[in-house]
PDB file of C-alpha atoms in Angstrom:
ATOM      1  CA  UNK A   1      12.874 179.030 133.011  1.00 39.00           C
ATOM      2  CA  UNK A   2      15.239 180.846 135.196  1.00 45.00           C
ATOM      3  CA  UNK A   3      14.121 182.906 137.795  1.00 49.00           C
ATOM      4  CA  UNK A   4      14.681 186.480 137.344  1.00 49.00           C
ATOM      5  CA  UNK A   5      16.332 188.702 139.908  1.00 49.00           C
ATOM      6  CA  UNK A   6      20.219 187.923 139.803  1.00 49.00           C
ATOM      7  CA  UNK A   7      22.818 190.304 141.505  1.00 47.00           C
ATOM      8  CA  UNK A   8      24.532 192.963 139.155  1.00 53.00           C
ATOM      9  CA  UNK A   9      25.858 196.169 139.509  1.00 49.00           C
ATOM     10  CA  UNK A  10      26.004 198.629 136.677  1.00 51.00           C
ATOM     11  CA  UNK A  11      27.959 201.637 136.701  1.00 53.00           C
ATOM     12  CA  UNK A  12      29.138 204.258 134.564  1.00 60.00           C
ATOM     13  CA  UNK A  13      27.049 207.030 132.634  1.00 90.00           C
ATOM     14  CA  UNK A  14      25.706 205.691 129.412  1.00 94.00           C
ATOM     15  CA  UNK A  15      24.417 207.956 127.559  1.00 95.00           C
ATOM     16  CA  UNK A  16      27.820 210.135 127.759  1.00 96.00           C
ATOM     17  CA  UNK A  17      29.769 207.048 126.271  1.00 97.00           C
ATOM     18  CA  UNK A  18      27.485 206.782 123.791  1.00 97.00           C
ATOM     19  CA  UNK A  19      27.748 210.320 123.005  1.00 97.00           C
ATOM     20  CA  UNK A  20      31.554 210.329 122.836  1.00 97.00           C
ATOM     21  CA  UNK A  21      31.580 207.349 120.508  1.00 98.00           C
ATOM     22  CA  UNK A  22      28.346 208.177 118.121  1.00 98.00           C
ATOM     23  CA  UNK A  23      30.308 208.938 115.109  1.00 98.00           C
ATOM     24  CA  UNK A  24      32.353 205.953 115.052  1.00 98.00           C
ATOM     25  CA  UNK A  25      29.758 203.551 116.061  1.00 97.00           C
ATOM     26  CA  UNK A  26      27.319 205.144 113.535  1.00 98.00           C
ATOM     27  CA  UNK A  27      30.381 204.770 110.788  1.00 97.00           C
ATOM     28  CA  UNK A  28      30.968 201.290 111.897  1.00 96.00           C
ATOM     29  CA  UNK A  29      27.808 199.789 111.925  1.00 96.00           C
ATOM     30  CA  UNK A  30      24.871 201.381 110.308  1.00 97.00           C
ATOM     31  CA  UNK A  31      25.550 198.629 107.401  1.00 97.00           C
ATOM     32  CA  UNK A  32      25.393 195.963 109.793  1.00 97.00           C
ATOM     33  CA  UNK A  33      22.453 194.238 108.495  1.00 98.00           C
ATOM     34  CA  UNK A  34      23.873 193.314 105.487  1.00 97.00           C
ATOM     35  CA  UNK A  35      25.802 190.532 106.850  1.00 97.00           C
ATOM     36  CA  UNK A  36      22.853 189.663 109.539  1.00 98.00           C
ATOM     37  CA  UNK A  37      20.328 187.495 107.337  1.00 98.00           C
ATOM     38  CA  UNK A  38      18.709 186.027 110.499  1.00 98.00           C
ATOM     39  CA  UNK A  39      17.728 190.267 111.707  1.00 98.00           C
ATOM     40  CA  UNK A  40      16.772 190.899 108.342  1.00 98.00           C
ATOM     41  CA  UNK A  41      14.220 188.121 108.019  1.00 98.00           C
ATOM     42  CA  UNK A  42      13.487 189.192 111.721  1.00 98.00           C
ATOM     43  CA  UNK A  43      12.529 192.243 110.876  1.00 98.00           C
ATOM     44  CA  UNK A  44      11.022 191.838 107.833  1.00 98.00           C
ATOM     45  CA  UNK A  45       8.159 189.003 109.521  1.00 98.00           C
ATOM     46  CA  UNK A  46       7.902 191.854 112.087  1.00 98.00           C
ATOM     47  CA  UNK A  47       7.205 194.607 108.967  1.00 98.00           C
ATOM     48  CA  UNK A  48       4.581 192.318 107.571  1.00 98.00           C
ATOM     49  CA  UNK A  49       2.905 191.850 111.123  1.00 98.00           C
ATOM     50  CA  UNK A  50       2.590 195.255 112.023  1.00 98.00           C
ATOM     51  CA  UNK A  51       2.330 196.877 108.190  1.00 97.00           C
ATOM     52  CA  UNK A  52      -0.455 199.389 108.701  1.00 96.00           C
ATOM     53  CA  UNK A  53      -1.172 199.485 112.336  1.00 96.00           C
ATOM     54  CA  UNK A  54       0.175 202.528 113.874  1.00 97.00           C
ATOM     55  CA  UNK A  55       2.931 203.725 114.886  1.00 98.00           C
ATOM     56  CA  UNK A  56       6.194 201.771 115.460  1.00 98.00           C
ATOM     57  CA  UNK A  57       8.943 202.698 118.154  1.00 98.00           C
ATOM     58  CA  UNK A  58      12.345 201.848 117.271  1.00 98.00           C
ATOM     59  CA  UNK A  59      14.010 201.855 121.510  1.00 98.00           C
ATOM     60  CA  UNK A  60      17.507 202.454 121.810  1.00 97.00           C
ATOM     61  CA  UNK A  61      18.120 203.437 117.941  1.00 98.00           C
ATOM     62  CA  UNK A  62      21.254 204.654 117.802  1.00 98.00           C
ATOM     63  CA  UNK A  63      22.009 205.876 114.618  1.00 98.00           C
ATOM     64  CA  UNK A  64      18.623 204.630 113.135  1.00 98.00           C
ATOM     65  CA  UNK A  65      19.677 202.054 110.596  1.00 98.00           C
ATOM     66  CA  UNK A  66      16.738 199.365 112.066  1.00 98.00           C
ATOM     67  CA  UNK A  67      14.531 202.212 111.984  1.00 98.00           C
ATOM     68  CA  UNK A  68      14.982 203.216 108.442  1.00 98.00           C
ATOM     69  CA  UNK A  69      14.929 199.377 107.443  1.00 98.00           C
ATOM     70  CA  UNK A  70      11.649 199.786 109.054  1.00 98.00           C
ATOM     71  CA  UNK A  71      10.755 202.677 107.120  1.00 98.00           C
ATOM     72  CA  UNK A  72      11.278 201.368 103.628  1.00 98.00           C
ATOM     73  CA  UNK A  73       9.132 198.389 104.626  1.00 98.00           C
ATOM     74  CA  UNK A  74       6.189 200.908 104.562  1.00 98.00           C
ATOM     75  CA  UNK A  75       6.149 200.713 108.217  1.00 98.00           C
ATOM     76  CA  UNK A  76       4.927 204.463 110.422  1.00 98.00           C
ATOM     77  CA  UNK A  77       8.607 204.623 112.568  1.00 98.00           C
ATOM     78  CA  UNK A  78       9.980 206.779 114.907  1.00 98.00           C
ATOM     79  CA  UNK A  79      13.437 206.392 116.875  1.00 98.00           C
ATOM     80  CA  UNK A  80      14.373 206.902 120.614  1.00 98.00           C
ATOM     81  CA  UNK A  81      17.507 206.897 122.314  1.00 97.00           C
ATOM     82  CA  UNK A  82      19.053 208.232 125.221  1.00 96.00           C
ATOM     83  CA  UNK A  83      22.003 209.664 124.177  1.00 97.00           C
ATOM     84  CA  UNK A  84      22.182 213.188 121.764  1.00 97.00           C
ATOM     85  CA  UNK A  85      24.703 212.219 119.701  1.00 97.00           C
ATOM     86  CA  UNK A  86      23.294 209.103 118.924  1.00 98.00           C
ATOM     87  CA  UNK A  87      19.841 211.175 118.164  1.00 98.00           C
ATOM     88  CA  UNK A  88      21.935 213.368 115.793  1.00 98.00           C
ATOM     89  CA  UNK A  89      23.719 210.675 113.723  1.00 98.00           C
ATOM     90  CA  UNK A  90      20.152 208.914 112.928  1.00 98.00           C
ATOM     91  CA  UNK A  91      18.351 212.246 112.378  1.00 98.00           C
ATOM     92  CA  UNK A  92      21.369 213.236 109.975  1.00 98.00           C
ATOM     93  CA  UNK A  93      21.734 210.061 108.201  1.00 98.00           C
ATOM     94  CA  UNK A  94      17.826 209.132 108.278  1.00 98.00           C
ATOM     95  CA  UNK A  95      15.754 212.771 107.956  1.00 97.00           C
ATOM     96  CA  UNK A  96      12.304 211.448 107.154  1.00 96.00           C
ATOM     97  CA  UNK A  97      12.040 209.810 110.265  1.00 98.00           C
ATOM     98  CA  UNK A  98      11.032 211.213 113.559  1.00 98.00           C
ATOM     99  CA  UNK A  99      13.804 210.679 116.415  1.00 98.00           C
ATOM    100  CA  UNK A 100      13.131 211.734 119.909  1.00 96.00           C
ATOM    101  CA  UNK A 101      15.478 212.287 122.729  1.00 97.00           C
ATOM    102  CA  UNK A 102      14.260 209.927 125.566  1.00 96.00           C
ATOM    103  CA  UNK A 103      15.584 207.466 128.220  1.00 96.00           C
ATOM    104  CA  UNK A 104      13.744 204.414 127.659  1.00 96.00           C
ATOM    105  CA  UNK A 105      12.751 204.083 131.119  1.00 96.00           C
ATOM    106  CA  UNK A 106      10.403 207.247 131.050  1.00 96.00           C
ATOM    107  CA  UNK A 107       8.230 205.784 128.421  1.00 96.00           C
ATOM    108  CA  UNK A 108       5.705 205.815 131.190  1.00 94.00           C
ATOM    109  CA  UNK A 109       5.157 209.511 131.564  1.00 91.00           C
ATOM    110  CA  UNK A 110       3.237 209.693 128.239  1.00 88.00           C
ATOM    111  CA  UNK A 111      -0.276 207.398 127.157  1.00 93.00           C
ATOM    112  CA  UNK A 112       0.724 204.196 125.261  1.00 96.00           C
ATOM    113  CA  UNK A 113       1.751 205.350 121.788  1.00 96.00           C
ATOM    114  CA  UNK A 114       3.273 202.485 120.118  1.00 98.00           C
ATOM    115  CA  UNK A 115       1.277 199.548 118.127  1.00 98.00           C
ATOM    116  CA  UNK A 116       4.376 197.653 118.171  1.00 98.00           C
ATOM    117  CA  UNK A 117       8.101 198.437 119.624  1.00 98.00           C
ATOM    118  CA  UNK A 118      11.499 196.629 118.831  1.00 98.00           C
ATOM    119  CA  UNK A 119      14.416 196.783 121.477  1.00 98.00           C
ATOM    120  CA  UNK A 120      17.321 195.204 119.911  1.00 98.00           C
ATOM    121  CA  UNK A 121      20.114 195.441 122.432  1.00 97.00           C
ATOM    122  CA  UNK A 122      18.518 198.185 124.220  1.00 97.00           C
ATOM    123  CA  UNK A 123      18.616 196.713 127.269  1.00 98.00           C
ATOM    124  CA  UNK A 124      22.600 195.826 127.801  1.00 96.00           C
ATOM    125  CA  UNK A 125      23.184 198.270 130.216  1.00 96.00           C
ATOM    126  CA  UNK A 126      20.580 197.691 133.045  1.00 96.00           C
ATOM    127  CA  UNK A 127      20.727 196.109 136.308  1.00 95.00           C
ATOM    128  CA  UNK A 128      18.383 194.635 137.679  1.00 96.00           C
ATOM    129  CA  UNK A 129      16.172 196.985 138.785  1.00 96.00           C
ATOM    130  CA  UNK A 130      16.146 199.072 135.835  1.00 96.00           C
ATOM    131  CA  UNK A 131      15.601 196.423 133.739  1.00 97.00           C
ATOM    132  CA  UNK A 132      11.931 195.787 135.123  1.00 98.00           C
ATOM    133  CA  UNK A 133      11.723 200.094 135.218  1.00 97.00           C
ATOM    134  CA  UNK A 134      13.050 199.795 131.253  1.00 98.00           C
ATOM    135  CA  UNK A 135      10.760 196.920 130.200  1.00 98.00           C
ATOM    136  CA  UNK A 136       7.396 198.096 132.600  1.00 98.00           C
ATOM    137  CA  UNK A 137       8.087 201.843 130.655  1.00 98.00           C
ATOM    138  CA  UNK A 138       8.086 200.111 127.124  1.00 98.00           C
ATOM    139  CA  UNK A 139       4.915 197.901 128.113  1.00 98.00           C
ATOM    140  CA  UNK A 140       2.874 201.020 129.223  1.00 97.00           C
ATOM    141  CA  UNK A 141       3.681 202.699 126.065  1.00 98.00           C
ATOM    142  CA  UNK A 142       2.903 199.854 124.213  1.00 98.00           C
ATOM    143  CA  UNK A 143      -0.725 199.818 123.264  1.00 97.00           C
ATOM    144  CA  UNK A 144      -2.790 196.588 124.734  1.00 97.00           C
ATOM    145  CA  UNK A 145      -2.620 193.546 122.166  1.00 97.00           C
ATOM    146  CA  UNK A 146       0.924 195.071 120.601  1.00 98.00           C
ATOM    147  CA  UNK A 147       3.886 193.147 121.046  1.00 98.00           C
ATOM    148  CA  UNK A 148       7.786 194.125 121.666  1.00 98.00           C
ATOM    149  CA  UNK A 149      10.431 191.987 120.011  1.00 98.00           C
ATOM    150  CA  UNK A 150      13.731 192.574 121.772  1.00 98.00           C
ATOM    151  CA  UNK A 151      17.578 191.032 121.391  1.00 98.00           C
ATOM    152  CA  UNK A 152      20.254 190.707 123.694  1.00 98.00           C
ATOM    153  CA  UNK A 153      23.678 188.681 124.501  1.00 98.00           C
ATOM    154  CA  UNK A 154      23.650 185.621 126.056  1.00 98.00           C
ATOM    155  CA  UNK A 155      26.093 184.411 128.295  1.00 97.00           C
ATOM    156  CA  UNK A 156      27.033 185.643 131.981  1.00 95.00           C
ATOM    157  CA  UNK A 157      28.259 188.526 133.858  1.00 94.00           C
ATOM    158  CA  UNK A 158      28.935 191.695 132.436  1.00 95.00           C
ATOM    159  CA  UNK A 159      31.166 192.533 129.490  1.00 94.00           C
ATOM    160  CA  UNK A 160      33.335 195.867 130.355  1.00 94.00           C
ATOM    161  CA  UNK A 161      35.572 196.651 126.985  1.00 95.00           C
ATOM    162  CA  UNK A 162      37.235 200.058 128.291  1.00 96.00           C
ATOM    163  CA  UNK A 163      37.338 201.330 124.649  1.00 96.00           C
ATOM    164  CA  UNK A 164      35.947 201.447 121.926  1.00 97.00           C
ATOM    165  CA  UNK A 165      37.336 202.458 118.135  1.00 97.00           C
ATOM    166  CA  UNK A 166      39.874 204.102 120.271  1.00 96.00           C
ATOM    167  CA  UNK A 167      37.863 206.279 122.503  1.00 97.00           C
ATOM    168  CA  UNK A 168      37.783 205.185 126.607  1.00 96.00           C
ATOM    169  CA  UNK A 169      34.300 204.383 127.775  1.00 96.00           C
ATOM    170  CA  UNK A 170      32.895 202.832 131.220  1.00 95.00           C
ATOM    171  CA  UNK A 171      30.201 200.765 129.429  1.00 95.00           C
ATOM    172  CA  UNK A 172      28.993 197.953 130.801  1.00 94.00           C
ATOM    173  CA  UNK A 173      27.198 195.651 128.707  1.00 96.00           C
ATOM    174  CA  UNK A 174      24.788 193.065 130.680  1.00 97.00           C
ATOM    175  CA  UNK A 175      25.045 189.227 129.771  1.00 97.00           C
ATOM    176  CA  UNK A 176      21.663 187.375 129.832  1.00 98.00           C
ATOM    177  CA  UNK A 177      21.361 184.202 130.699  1.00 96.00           C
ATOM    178  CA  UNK A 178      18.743 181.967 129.495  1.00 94.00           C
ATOM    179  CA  UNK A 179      15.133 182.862 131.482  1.00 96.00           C
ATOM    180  CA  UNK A 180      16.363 185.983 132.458  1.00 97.00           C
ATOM    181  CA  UNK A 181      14.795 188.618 130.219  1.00 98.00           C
ATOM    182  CA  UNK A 182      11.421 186.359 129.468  1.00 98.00           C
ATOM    183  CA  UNK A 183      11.399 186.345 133.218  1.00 98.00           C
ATOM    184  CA  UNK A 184      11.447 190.091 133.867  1.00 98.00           C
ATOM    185  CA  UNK A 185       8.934 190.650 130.856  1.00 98.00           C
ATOM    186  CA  UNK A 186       6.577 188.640 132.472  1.00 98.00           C
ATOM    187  CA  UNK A 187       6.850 190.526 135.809  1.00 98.00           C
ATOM    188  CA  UNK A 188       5.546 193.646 134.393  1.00 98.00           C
ATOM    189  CA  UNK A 189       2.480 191.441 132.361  1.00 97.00           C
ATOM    190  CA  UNK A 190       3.783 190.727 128.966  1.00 98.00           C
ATOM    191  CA  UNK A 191       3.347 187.040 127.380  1.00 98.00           C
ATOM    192  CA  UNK A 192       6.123 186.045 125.709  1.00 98.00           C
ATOM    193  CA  UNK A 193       5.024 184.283 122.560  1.00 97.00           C
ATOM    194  CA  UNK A 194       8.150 183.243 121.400  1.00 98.00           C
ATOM    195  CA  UNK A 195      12.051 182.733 121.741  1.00 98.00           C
ATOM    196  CA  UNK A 196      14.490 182.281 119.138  1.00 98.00           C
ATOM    197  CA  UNK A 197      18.169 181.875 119.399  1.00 98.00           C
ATOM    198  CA  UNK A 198      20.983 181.815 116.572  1.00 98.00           C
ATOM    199  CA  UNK A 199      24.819 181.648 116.781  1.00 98.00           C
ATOM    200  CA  UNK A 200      27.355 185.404 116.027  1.00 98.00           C
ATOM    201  CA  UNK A 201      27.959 185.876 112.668  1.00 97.00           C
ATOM    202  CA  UNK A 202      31.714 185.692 112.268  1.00 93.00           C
ATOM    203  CA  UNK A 203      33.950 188.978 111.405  1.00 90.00           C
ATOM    204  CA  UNK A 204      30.465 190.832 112.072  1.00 93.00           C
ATOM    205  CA  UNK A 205      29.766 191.381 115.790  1.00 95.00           C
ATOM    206  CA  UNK A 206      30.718 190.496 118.436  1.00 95.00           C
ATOM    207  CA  UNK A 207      31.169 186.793 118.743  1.00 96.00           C
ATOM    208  CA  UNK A 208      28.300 185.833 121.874  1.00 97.00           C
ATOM    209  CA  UNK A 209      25.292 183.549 120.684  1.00 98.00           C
ATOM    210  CA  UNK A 210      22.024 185.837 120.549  1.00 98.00           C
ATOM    211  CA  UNK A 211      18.895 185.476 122.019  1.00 98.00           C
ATOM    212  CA  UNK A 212      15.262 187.831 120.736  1.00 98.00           C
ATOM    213  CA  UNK A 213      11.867 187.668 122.481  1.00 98.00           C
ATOM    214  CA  UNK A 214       9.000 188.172 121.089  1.00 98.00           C
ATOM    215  CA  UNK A 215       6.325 189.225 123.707  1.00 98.00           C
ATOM    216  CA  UNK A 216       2.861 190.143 123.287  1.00 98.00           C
ATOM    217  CA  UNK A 217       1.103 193.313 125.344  1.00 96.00           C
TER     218      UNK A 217
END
């Protein structure tokens, strides 16, 4: 396993990008899991681990369409994002679920909450140092013997697209390469438990292979 602690420098404000480009992100790809069957049978082994336990935090939601997967699984959800107009597309779209306005990194500030948390591509836009702040915030607020189960790009370096749908952001989306992200969780004291990988799904996302952790609390 790599050793975690690379060089990268992040820059930009996220949450405004995200905030400029809620709409069309939210009209875009709040259907994506239809043509994702590996995320759907993801999440539905994740449903049937956690069904009945408490309370389930969907980090980074965006406009909520894992959370309200989630939700028709039987599953207690609620959503947290950064940005407002992300909060405002899910909480539109998605009104029986609970969606809070939060940086993931402040997780810490409250007593553990969550049986069980998901972070699917929540942490792109960290360096370093904010990765172990993001990923020490979700462990405190995960409660002891819960698990998070998060998914991110692999590859190198950072991806920097300019625009997106036609609007000009500064996002910065982190590459992971392999060891890095089991190697930060297990700075702050999760186990990782497992590691899967699976190749893009053509004409659906972007086309890097994908990587999701499953660590325990």
């Amino acid at each position: 396993m790599q050793a975690f602690g690379s060089t990268r420098m992040m820059s930009g404000d996220t949450a405004a990008d995200y905030n400029a480009i809620a709409c069309s992100y939210a009209r875009h790809l709040s259907d994506e899991l239809i043509g994702k069957p590996f995320d759907r049978a993801l999440l539905n082994a994740f449903a049937y681990r956690w069904s009945g336990s408490g309370l389930i935090g969907d980090l980074g939601c965006g406009p909520g369409h894992v959370a309200a997967y989630l939700k028709a699984t039987g599953l207690s959800v609620e959503g947290v994002d950064s940005s407002a107009g992300m909060v405002a597309e899910a909480s539109r779209a998605h009104p029986g679920i609970p969606f809070r306005l939060e940086d993931i990194r402040s997780l810490d500030g409250t007593p553990p909450r969550y049986a069980a948390c998901l972070a699917l591509y929540a942490l792109l836009h960290f360096d370093d140092t904010d990765l172990l702040r993001a990923v020490k915030a979700i462990r405190h607020a995960t409660i002891p013997g819960g698990e998070l189960v998060a998914a991110v790009h692999l590859g190198a370096g950072l991806l920097a697209p300019g625009e997106m749908w036609g609007t000009s952001v500064s996002l910065q989306f982190r590459m992971f390469e392999v060891g890095e992200l089991e190697a930060a969780l297990a700075t702050v004291g999760f186990t990782v438990i497992e590691v899967l990988e699976r190749d893009p799904y053509p004409d659906v996302e972007y086309p890097s292979r994908r990587l999701y952790v499953r660590a325990r609390a």
